[in-house]
Short mmCIF file of C-alpha atoms and ligand atoms in Angstrom, two decimals:
data_model
loop_
_atom_site.label_atom_id
_atom_site.label_comp_id
_atom_site.label_asym_id
_atom_site.label_seq_id
_atom_site.Cartn_x
_atom_site.Cartn_y
_atom_site.Cartn_z
CA MET A 121 0.00 0.00 0.00
CA PHE A 122 1.46 3.34 -1.04
CA VAL A 123 0.65 6.19 1.32
CA GLU A 124 1.57 9.74 0.46
CA LEU A 125 1.41 12.65 2.89
CA ILE A 126 1.28 16.19 1.50
CA THR A 127 1.64 18.92 4.09
CA THR A 128 0.88 22.42 2.90
CA GLY A 129 2.17 25.65 4.38
CA SER A 130 4.84 28.13 3.43
CA GLU A 131 5.57 28.51 7.16
CA LEU A 132 6.80 24.89 7.18
CA LEU A 133 9.20 25.54 4.32
CA LEU A 134 10.44 28.75 5.90
CA GLY A 135 11.16 26.95 9.15
CA ALA A 136 8.74 29.13 11.10
CA THR A 137 6.65 26.10 12.12
CA LEU A 138 7.93 22.60 12.75
CA ASN A 139 6.11 20.05 10.65
CA THR A 140 4.71 18.00 13.49
CA HIS A 141 2.03 16.45 11.28
CA GLN A 142 4.71 14.45 9.55
CA GLN A 143 5.75 12.90 12.83
CA TRP A 144 2.32 12.49 14.34
CA LEU A 145 0.56 11.18 11.25
CA GLY A 146 3.60 9.10 10.31
CA ARG A 147 3.43 7.33 13.61
CA GLN A 148 -0.33 6.88 13.54
CA LEU A 149 -0.27 5.46 10.04
CA ALA A 150 2.65 3.13 10.80
CA GLU A 151 0.74 1.75 13.75
CA LEU A 152 -2.26 1.16 11.51
CA GLY A 153 -0.04 -0.86 9.21
CA MET A 154 -0.13 1.81 6.51
CA PRO A 155 3.28 3.47 6.85
CA VAL A 156 3.88 6.66 4.89
CA SER A 157 5.87 5.93 1.74
CA ARG A 158 6.45 9.49 0.65
CA GLN A 159 6.03 12.89 2.21
CA LEU A 160 6.08 16.26 0.52
CA THR A 161 5.67 19.81 1.78
CA VAL A 162 4.37 22.45 -0.62
CA PRO A 163 3.88 26.20 -0.29
CA ASP A 164 0.41 27.71 0.09
CA SER A 165 0.68 29.73 -3.04
CA GLY A 166 -0.24 28.98 -6.65
CA THR A 167 -1.11 25.54 -7.85
CA ALA A 168 1.54 23.63 -5.88
CA ILE A 169 -1.01 21.61 -3.94
CA ALA A 170 -2.90 20.56 -7.09
CA GLU A 171 0.36 19.57 -8.79
CA ALA A 172 1.44 17.54 -5.79
CA VAL A 173 -1.89 15.71 -5.61
CA ALA A 174 -1.94 15.06 -9.37
CA ASP A 175 1.52 13.56 -9.09
CA ALA A 176 0.62 11.48 -6.02
CA LEU A 177 -2.46 10.07 -7.72
CA GLN A 178 -0.21 8.27 -10.17
CA ARG A 179 1.08 5.92 -7.49
CA ALA A 180 -0.66 6.34 -4.13
CA ASP A 181 -3.50 4.26 -2.68
CA LEU A 182 -3.98 6.81 0.07
CA ILE A 183 -3.20 10.52 -0.06
CA ILE A 184 -3.52 12.72 3.00
CA THR A 185 -3.21 16.49 2.72
CA THR A 186 -2.92 18.80 5.70
CA GLY A 187 -3.66 22.51 6.00
CA GLY A 188 -5.16 25.07 3.71
CA LEU A 189 -8.82 24.43 4.56
CA GLY A 190 -9.36 27.77 6.31
CA PRO A 191 -11.14 30.84 4.92
CA THR A 192 -8.16 33.02 4.01
CA SER A 193 -6.76 33.58 0.55
CA ASP A 194 -3.78 31.31 1.24
CA ASP A 195 -6.10 28.40 2.08
CA ARG A 196 -6.42 26.75 -1.31
CA THR A 197 -6.42 23.02 -0.70
CA ARG A 198 -10.16 22.41 -1.07
CA ASP A 199 -10.56 24.57 -4.16
CA GLU A 200 -7.45 23.34 -5.89
CA ILE A 201 -8.29 19.67 -5.37
CA ALA A 202 -11.90 20.15 -6.51
CA ARG A 203 -10.64 21.92 -9.62
CA LEU A 204 -8.08 19.19 -10.32
CA LEU A 205 -10.69 16.45 -10.06
CA GLY A 206 -13.40 18.45 -11.84
CA LEU A 207 -15.74 18.34 -8.84
CA GLN A 208 -18.52 20.85 -8.23
CA MET A 209 -18.56 22.51 -4.82
CA THR A 210 -21.75 23.14 -2.91
CA GLU A 211 -22.49 24.62 0.48
CA ASP A 212 -23.29 21.91 3.03
CA PRO A 213 -25.96 23.08 5.52
CA ASP A 214 -24.79 20.66 8.25
CA VAL A 215 -21.23 21.96 8.02
CA LEU A 216 -22.57 25.51 8.20
CA LYS A 217 -24.48 24.63 11.39
CA GLN A 218 -21.42 22.98 12.93
CA ILE A 219 -19.27 26.04 12.18
CA GLU A 220 -21.82 28.19 14.00
CA ILE A 221 -21.80 25.82 17.00
CA VAL A 222 -17.99 25.91 17.22
CA PHE A 223 -17.93 29.72 17.01
CA LYS A 224 -20.65 30.13 19.64
CA ARG A 225 -18.91 27.71 22.00
CA ARG A 226 -15.91 30.06 22.06
CA ASN A 227 -18.14 32.66 23.60
CA HIS A 228 -16.83 35.40 21.34
CA PRO A 229 -19.19 37.60 19.38
CA LEU A 230 -19.49 36.37 15.81
CA PRO A 231 -17.05 38.28 13.57
CA PRO A 232 -18.69 40.71 11.15
CA ASN A 233 -17.54 38.61 8.20
CA PHE A 234 -18.79 35.40 9.82
CA LYS A 235 -21.20 34.61 6.99
CA SER A 236 -18.54 34.71 4.32
CA ILE A 237 -16.02 32.78 6.45
CA ALA A 238 -18.58 30.10 7.18
CA SER A 239 -19.74 29.94 3.63
CA ILE A 240 -16.21 29.35 2.31
CA GLN A 241 -15.53 26.62 4.84
CA ALA A 242 -18.87 24.93 4.29
CA GLN A 243 -18.08 24.30 0.62
CA VAL A 244 -17.90 20.56 0.02
CA PRO A 245 -16.74 18.95 -3.24
CA ALA A 246 -19.29 16.60 -4.81
CA GLY A 247 -19.02 13.09 -3.40
CA ALA A 248 -16.88 14.02 -0.41
CA ILE A 249 -17.52 12.61 3.05
CA VAL A 250 -17.39 15.34 5.71
CA LEU A 251 -15.17 14.54 8.72
CA LYS A 252 -16.62 16.58 11.56
CA ASN A 253 -14.32 19.09 13.26
CA GLU A 254 -15.31 19.59 16.91
CA HIS A 255 -12.46 21.98 17.60
CA GLY A 256 -12.43 24.36 14.67
CA SER A 257 -14.39 25.56 11.74
CA ALA A 258 -13.05 23.72 8.68
CA PRO A 259 -14.07 20.06 8.58
CA GLY A 260 -11.88 17.35 7.14
CA LEU A 261 -12.95 15.87 3.81
CA SER A 262 -12.58 12.42 2.34
CA LEU A 263 -12.89 11.58 -1.33
CA GLU A 264 -12.93 8.22 -2.99
CA ILE A 265 -11.21 8.27 -6.36
CA PRO A 266 -12.11 5.32 -8.58
CA ARG A 267 -9.49 3.47 -10.60
CA THR A 268 -9.66 2.55 -14.20
CA THR A 269 -8.94 -1.13 -13.48
CA VAL A 270 -12.07 -2.93 -12.34
CA GLY A 271 -11.87 -4.70 -8.97
CA GLN A 272 -9.08 -2.59 -7.49
CA ILE A 273 -9.70 -0.86 -4.16
CA PRO A 274 -10.38 2.82 -4.96
CA ARG A 275 -7.86 5.42 -3.88
CA GLN A 276 -8.68 7.63 -0.92
CA LEU A 277 -7.86 11.29 -0.69
CA ILE A 278 -8.24 12.80 2.75
CA MET A 279 -7.94 16.51 3.48
CA LEU A 280 -7.29 17.56 7.08
CA PRO A 281 -7.10 21.05 8.59
CA GLY A 282 -3.72 22.46 9.64
CA PRO A 283 -4.01 23.15 13.39
CA PRO A 284 -2.80 20.05 15.29
CA ARG A 285 -5.56 20.38 17.89
CA GLU A 286 -8.10 20.05 15.09
CA LEU A 287 -6.29 17.52 12.92
CA GLN A 288 -5.53 15.00 15.64
CA PRO A 289 -9.07 14.42 16.95
CA ILE A 290 -10.44 14.22 13.40
CA PHE A 291 -7.84 11.62 12.53
CA THR A 292 -8.47 9.56 15.66
CA GLU A 293 -12.25 9.75 15.59
CA HIS A 294 -13.03 9.67 11.88
CA VAL A 295 -10.04 8.80 9.72
CA ILE A 296 -8.88 5.67 11.56
CA PRO A 297 -12.28 3.92 11.31
CA LEU A 298 -12.57 5.01 7.69
CA LEU A 299 -9.14 3.64 6.77
CA LYS A 300 -9.80 0.40 8.62
CA SER A 301 -13.01 -0.13 6.67
CA LYS A 302 -11.60 0.88 3.28
CA PHE A 303 -8.29 -0.94 3.45
CA SER A 304 -9.10 -3.96 5.62
CA ALA A 305 -7.90 -6.30 2.88
CA SER A 306 -4.35 -5.08 3.24
CA GLY A 307 -4.39 -5.04 7.03
CA SER A 308 -1.87 -7.81 7.45
CA PHE A 309 0.70 -5.55 9.07
CA VAL A 310 1.12 -6.07 12.81
CA SER A 311 3.26 -3.94 15.05
CA THR A 312 3.79 -3.47 18.75
CA THR A 313 6.11 -1.09 20.60
CA PHE A 314 7.84 -1.54 23.95
CA HIS A 315 8.68 1.71 25.72
CA THR A 316 11.73 1.24 27.91
CA ILE A 317 13.69 3.43 30.28
CA GLY A 318 16.94 3.11 32.17
CA ILE A 319 18.85 1.11 29.56
CA GLY A 320 20.75 2.30 26.47
CA GLU A 321 19.98 1.41 22.88
CA SER A 322 22.93 -0.91 22.31
CA ARG A 323 22.34 -2.76 25.56
CA VAL A 324 18.71 -3.26 24.55
CA GLU A 325 19.83 -4.68 21.24
CA ALA A 326 22.45 -6.92 22.83
CA ALA A 327 19.86 -8.24 25.28
CA ILE A 328 17.10 -9.08 22.83
CA ARG A 329 18.56 -9.63 19.37
CA PRO A 330 20.11 -13.09 19.96
CA HIS A 331 16.69 -14.32 21.11
CA LEU A 332 14.91 -13.09 18.01
CA VAL A 333 17.23 -14.30 15.26
CA GLU A 334 15.04 -17.10 13.98
CA LEU A 335 11.94 -14.89 14.11
CA GLU A 336 13.81 -12.29 12.07
CA ALA A 337 14.60 -14.96 9.52
CA ARG A 338 10.84 -15.58 9.30
CA GLY A 339 10.11 -11.91 8.62
CA LEU A 340 10.10 -10.16 11.98
CA GLU A 341 11.41 -6.60 11.83
CA ILE A 342 12.96 -4.97 14.89
CA GLY A 343 13.25 -1.20 15.10
CA TYR A 344 15.01 0.75 17.85
CA CYS A 345 14.21 4.37 18.50
CA ALA A 346 16.37 6.11 21.08
CA ARG A 347 14.67 9.13 22.62
CA THR A 348 16.06 11.29 25.41
CA GLY A 349 16.58 8.85 28.28
CA GLU A 350 14.33 6.22 26.73
CA VAL A 351 14.41 3.56 24.03
CA ASP A 352 11.43 2.27 22.07
CA VAL A 353 11.60 -1.20 20.58
CA ARG A 354 9.21 -1.81 17.73
CA LEU A 355 8.41 -5.33 16.62
CA SER A 356 6.56 -5.61 13.34
CA ALA A 357 5.77 -8.07 10.60
CA GLN A 358 3.75 -8.25 7.45
CA GLY A 359 1.81 -11.06 5.79
CA PRO A 360 -0.40 -13.92 6.96
CA ALA A 361 1.94 -14.99 9.81
CA ALA A 362 2.44 -11.45 11.07
CA MET A 363 0.27 -11.74 14.18
CA GLU A 364 1.87 -14.98 15.34
CA LEU A 365 5.41 -13.70 14.73
CA VAL A 366 4.90 -10.42 16.60
CA LYS A 367 3.13 -12.18 19.46
CA GLU A 368 5.97 -14.66 19.90
CA ALA A 369 8.61 -11.91 19.69
CA ALA A 370 6.70 -9.76 22.17
CA GLN A 371 6.61 -12.60 24.69
CA ARG A 372 10.38 -12.97 24.47
CA VAL A 373 11.03 -9.23 24.71
CA ARG A 374 8.68 -9.00 27.69
CA ARG A 375 10.64 -11.72 29.47
CA LEU A 376 13.99 -10.06 28.69
CA MET A 377 13.07 -6.41 29.05
CA GLY A 378 10.20 -6.56 31.54
CA LYS A 379 12.11 -4.69 34.19
CA TYR A 380 12.80 -1.75 31.90
CA THR A 381 9.48 -1.66 30.07
CA TYR A 382 7.04 0.89 31.37
CA SER A 383 4.40 0.51 28.69
CA GLU A 384 3.47 -1.64 25.75
CA ASP A 385 0.65 0.59 24.75
CA ARG A 386 1.08 4.24 24.03
CA ARG A 387 0.92 5.49 27.58
CA ILE A 388 3.73 7.79 28.61
CA LEU A 389 5.64 7.27 31.83
CA GLU A 390 3.68 9.82 33.87
CA GLU A 391 0.42 8.20 32.84
CA VAL A 392 1.72 4.80 33.91
CA VAL A 393 2.89 6.13 37.29
CA LEU A 394 -0.39 7.94 37.94
CA GLY A 395 -2.26 4.79 36.87
CA LEU A 396 -0.37 2.74 39.45
CA LEU A 397 -1.04 5.34 42.14
CA ARG A 398 -4.72 5.24 41.24
CA GLU A 399 -4.86 1.44 41.38
CA GLN A 400 -3.22 1.45 44.77
CA GLY A 401 -5.27 4.38 46.09
CA LYS A 402 -2.12 6.40 46.85
CA LYS A 403 -1.27 10.10 46.62
CA LEU A 404 1.90 11.87 45.59
CA VAL A 405 3.48 15.20 46.48
CA THR A 406 6.61 16.62 44.81
CA ALA A 407 9.34 18.97 46.01
CA GLU A 408 11.60 20.21 43.23
CA SER A 409 14.60 22.43 43.12
CA CYS A 410 16.70 22.17 39.93
CA THR A 411 13.85 20.80 37.77
CA GLY A 412 11.84 23.95 38.48
CA GLY A 413 8.44 22.29 38.53
CA LEU A 414 8.87 20.16 35.42
CA LEU A 415 7.90 17.03 37.33
CA ALA A 416 4.66 18.68 38.48
CA HIS A 417 4.11 19.96 34.94
CA CYS A 418 4.47 16.48 33.45
CA LEU A 419 2.14 14.97 36.03
CA THR A 420 -0.51 17.64 35.53
CA ASN A 421 -0.46 17.11 31.77
CA VAL A 422 -2.29 13.86 32.44
CA ALA A 423 -6.07 14.17 32.70
CA GLY A 424 -7.38 13.17 36.11
CA ALA A 425 -4.02 13.72 37.84
CA SER A 426 -5.70 15.60 40.66
CA ASP A 427 -7.05 12.34 42.08
CA MET A 428 -3.48 11.20 42.83
CA PHE A 429 -1.30 14.30 42.76
CA VAL A 430 -1.83 16.60 45.73
CA GLY A 431 0.62 19.23 44.47
CA GLY A 432 4.19 20.22 43.98
CA LEU A 433 6.52 22.77 45.50
CA VAL A 434 9.33 24.50 43.69
CA THR A 435 11.81 25.29 46.45
CA TYR A 436 14.71 26.88 44.66
CA SER A 437 16.17 28.85 47.54
CA ASN A 438 17.48 27.51 50.82
CA GLU A 439 14.92 29.69 52.62
CA LEU A 440 12.00 27.98 50.93
CA LYS A 441 13.53 24.55 51.45
CA GLN A 442 13.50 25.39 55.14
CA SER A 443 10.17 27.18 55.47
CA LEU A 444 8.06 25.02 53.14
CA LEU A 445 9.72 21.66 53.64
CA GLY A 446 11.38 21.90 57.04
CA VAL A 447 14.91 21.23 55.77
CA ARG A 448 17.22 22.07 58.67
CA ALA A 449 19.64 24.97 58.44
CA ASP A 450 22.35 22.69 59.86
CA THR A 451 21.84 20.19 57.08
CA LEU A 452 22.13 22.89 54.43
CA ALA A 453 25.23 24.34 56.10
CA ALA A 454 26.95 21.00 56.59
CA HIS A 455 26.11 19.27 53.31
CA GLY A 456 24.85 21.93 50.91
CA ALA A 457 21.56 22.30 49.06
CA VAL A 458 22.63 19.65 46.57
CA SER A 459 23.23 16.67 48.79
CA GLU A 460 21.77 13.35 49.78
CA GLU A 461 20.89 14.76 53.18
CA THR A 462 18.99 17.77 51.80
CA ALA A 463 17.12 15.59 49.27
CA ARG A 464 16.13 13.25 52.09
CA GLU A 465 14.81 16.08 54.27
CA MET A 466 12.97 17.67 51.36
CA ALA A 467 11.12 14.41 50.69
CA LEU A 468 10.41 13.67 54.33
CA GLY A 469 9.26 17.24 54.93
CA ALA A 470 6.90 17.19 51.95
CA LEU A 471 5.51 13.83 53.04
CA ALA A 472 4.93 14.96 56.61
CA ARG A 473 3.34 18.29 55.69
CA TYR A 474 1.21 17.77 52.63
CA GLY A 475 -0.91 14.68 53.16
CA ALA A 476 0.48 12.27 50.56
CA ASP A 477 1.60 8.63 50.65
CA TYR A 478 4.69 9.24 48.53
CA ALA A 479 6.95 12.27 48.19
CA LEU A 480 9.48 12.74 45.41
CA ALA A 481 12.18 15.37 45.96
CA ILE A 482 14.82 16.54 43.51
CA THR A 483 17.90 18.68 44.08
CA GLY A 484 20.85 18.96 41.73
CA ILE A 485 23.26 21.09 39.70
CA ALA A 486 21.95 21.78 36.21
CA GLY A 487 25.01 23.85 35.25
CA PRO A 488 26.74 25.11 33.27
CA THR A 489 28.32 26.62 36.40
CA GLY A 490 28.12 25.68 40.05
CA GLY A 491 29.84 22.31 39.93
CA SER A 492 32.75 21.17 42.08
CA ALA A 493 35.16 18.24 42.02
CA GLU A 494 33.02 16.42 44.53
CA LYS A 495 29.72 17.39 42.92
CA PRO A 496 30.29 18.11 39.24
CA VAL A 497 27.69 19.76 37.00
CA GLY A 498 24.94 17.23 36.33
CA THR A 499 24.94 15.80 39.86
CA VAL A 500 21.41 15.21 41.07
CA PHE A 501 19.84 13.59 44.10
CA ILE A 502 16.37 12.10 43.83
CA ALA A 503 14.66 11.14 47.08
CA LEU A 504 11.56 9.03 47.40
CA ALA A 505 9.83 8.94 50.77
CA ASP A 506 6.89 6.93 52.02
CA ARG A 507 5.67 5.94 55.47
CA ALA A 508 8.36 3.24 55.67
CA GLY A 509 11.25 5.64 55.12
CA VAL A 510 13.21 7.45 52.47
CA GLU A 511 15.59 6.33 49.76
CA VAL A 512 17.92 8.64 47.82
CA GLU A 513 19.60 7.95 44.51
CA ARG A 514 22.46 9.96 43.10
CA ASN A 515 22.69 10.35 39.34
CA GLN A 516 25.03 12.11 36.98
CA ASN A 517 23.22 13.87 34.13
CA PRO A 518 25.82 16.10 32.46
CA PHE A 519 23.63 17.62 29.75
CA ASP A 520 22.35 21.06 28.78
CA ARG A 521 19.85 22.49 31.27
CA GLU A 522 16.70 21.44 29.46
CA THR A 523 17.88 17.88 28.84
CA PHE A 524 19.13 17.67 32.41
CA LYS A 525 15.69 18.62 33.70
CA PHE A 526 13.90 16.27 31.34
CA ILE A 527 16.07 13.25 32.14
CA THR A 528 16.00 13.92 35.87
CA VAL A 529 12.20 14.02 35.80
CA ARG A 530 12.11 10.71 33.89
CA GLN A 531 14.45 9.15 36.46
CA SER A 532 12.30 10.31 39.36
CA LEU A 533 9.13 8.99 37.75
CA GLU A 534 10.86 5.70 37.04
CA LYS A 535 12.03 5.48 40.64
CA LEU A 536 8.45 5.81 41.83
CA ARG A 537 7.18 3.37 39.20
CA ARG A 538 9.57 0.71 40.40
CA ARG A 539 8.60 1.31 43.99
CA LEU A 540 4.91 1.01 43.14
CA LEU A 541 5.57 -2.28 41.35
CA SER A 542 7.52 -3.89 44.15
CA SER A 543 5.30 -5.44 46.77
CA PRO A 544 5.73 -3.82 50.16
CA GLY A 545 8.45 -5.37 52.24
CA ASP A 546 10.07 -7.80 49.78
CA GLY A 547 11.75 -5.20 47.57
CA GLN A 548 11.32 -7.52 44.59
CA GLN A 549 10.18 -6.39 41.16
CA LYS A 550 6.82 -7.63 40.09
CA SER A 551 6.11 -7.83 36.39
CA PRO A 552 5.84 -4.24 35.18
CA GLN A 553 3.09 -5.20 32.74
CA VAL A 554 0.09 -3.56 34.35
P1 LIG B 869 -7.16 27.49 9.62
O1 LIG B 869 -8.64 27.39 9.51
O2 LIG B 869 -6.68 27.62 11.04
O3 LIG B 869 -6.54 28.49 8.68
P2 LIG B 869 -6.05 25.51 7.82
O4 LIG B 869 -6.59 24.15 7.56
O5 LIG B 869 -6.21 26.52 6.75
O6 LIG B 869 -6.64 26.01 9.20
P3 LIG B 869 -3.31 26.24 7.85
O7 LIG B 869 -3.76 27.64 7.64
O8 LIG B 869 -2.53 25.60 6.75
O9 LIG B 869 -4.55 25.30 8.15
O10 LIG B 869 -2.53 26.09 9.21
C1 LIG B 869 -3.08 26.59 10.40
C2 LIG B 869 -2.08 26.48 11.51
O11 LIG B 869 -1.83 25.11 11.81
C3 LIG B 869 -0.70 27.03 11.16
O12 LIG B 869 -0.55 28.36 11.53
C4 LIG B 869 0.24 26.16 11.98
O13 LIG B 869 0.40 26.74 13.26
C5 LIG B 869 -0.49 24.87 12.12
N1 LIG B 869 0.06 23.87 11.19
C6 LIG B 869 -0.25 23.71 9.89
N2 LIG B 869 0.44 22.70 9.34
C7 LIG B 869 1.22 22.21 10.33
C8 LIG B 869 2.17 21.15 10.39
N3 LIG B 869 2.46 20.39 9.32
N4 LIG B 869 2.78 20.93 11.57
C9 LIG B 869 2.49 21.69 12.64
N5 LIG B 869 1.61 22.70 12.64
C10 LIG B 869 0.97 22.96 11.50
MG1 LIG B 870 -5.33 28.65 7.09
#
């Protein structure tokens, strides 16, 4: 199956906007077993979009365009494609109604040119299926383009609006079911991804590859994707035996990498940690210094976090470490703000004061200055306290400030995840597959 993605927008070519659709849609489509074969970005102006679609139609089974469905003069996708395919456009009354609903929901007065905006965006090419947009005014559109050869699955052309917050829900809610129904015959691609943390890419490969050799010979593909502090392992296969191959490989990888795997679905680490807290009916408080609230930020990005996360303190100064967390002046004087002792008191203080079952505390030296021979830049202490006591780990994360913060937050979440997985008292890891 040949899938072609055409992103429109001069801002993408000028580097003013990062083309995140390529990444997001690329990943979604790969997981559906319809990986993107070719991707092109064209400017808004002229007939570039029509030329790109005309070219794609010569080889693609599925074409997805993004952007250019708005009401302004640089939004030409709908018009250009209708012109290319010789399709009449008519105003769709349901789309018009939906546009009004979306505008009214924003609680702004309707703009004076509302009628003309709405009327442009409610134009639908003949034969197109409207993909409802709950978050913006221009709906997505799907067109089936017949082939000359009888019996072949028709090509699909899908137009999606540019803003990610509009495109993503339309894709998830409308495009995925549509693609599944239209291309079910070619759905013999199976893929699963293990998200791991705390182990490098080459060690992951060395640990699993020898156990997958004969499955590889039978068509299994292994992909490694190193992200900051994490490694994803993708197992995929195509053809009639795909399901069986991937299932067998996944069992082996689970056995070998279980300890490091935090999810096999698409949940991110903070979701997994909050999920475990929820299951166990536990609450978390955080006390951060060098990560400046990033841990609390990551936790509060997850919907429903308030059930498990009581709050977080950013105690950057010694004064606040003392007044908000009860860190002793003696401790700070004797060991410094970046020390095992301070981390321990930060966690214990947060736990005692703020009504949680677990407290995570972080103190470290992000750099580029402030390091010493004993505590070089990148030194960080992560403390985890619960009713049974407190445990501190010391890590060395010698990266730029943003990466330092990001990795430190991952490490602290992972520390808590492991604690939540080990049954109380025995200190042993249970299977992390929850
Ligand atoms: P609108 O009705 O908002 O004009 P549209 O369908 O016409 O929507 P565009 O005008 O092409 O879409 O893009 C709208 C906004 O969406 C852009 O300003 C940009 O911020 C964002 N956007 C568009 N394409 C991409 C992309 N490939 N990656 C990330 N963001 C994008
Ligand atoms: Mg636009």
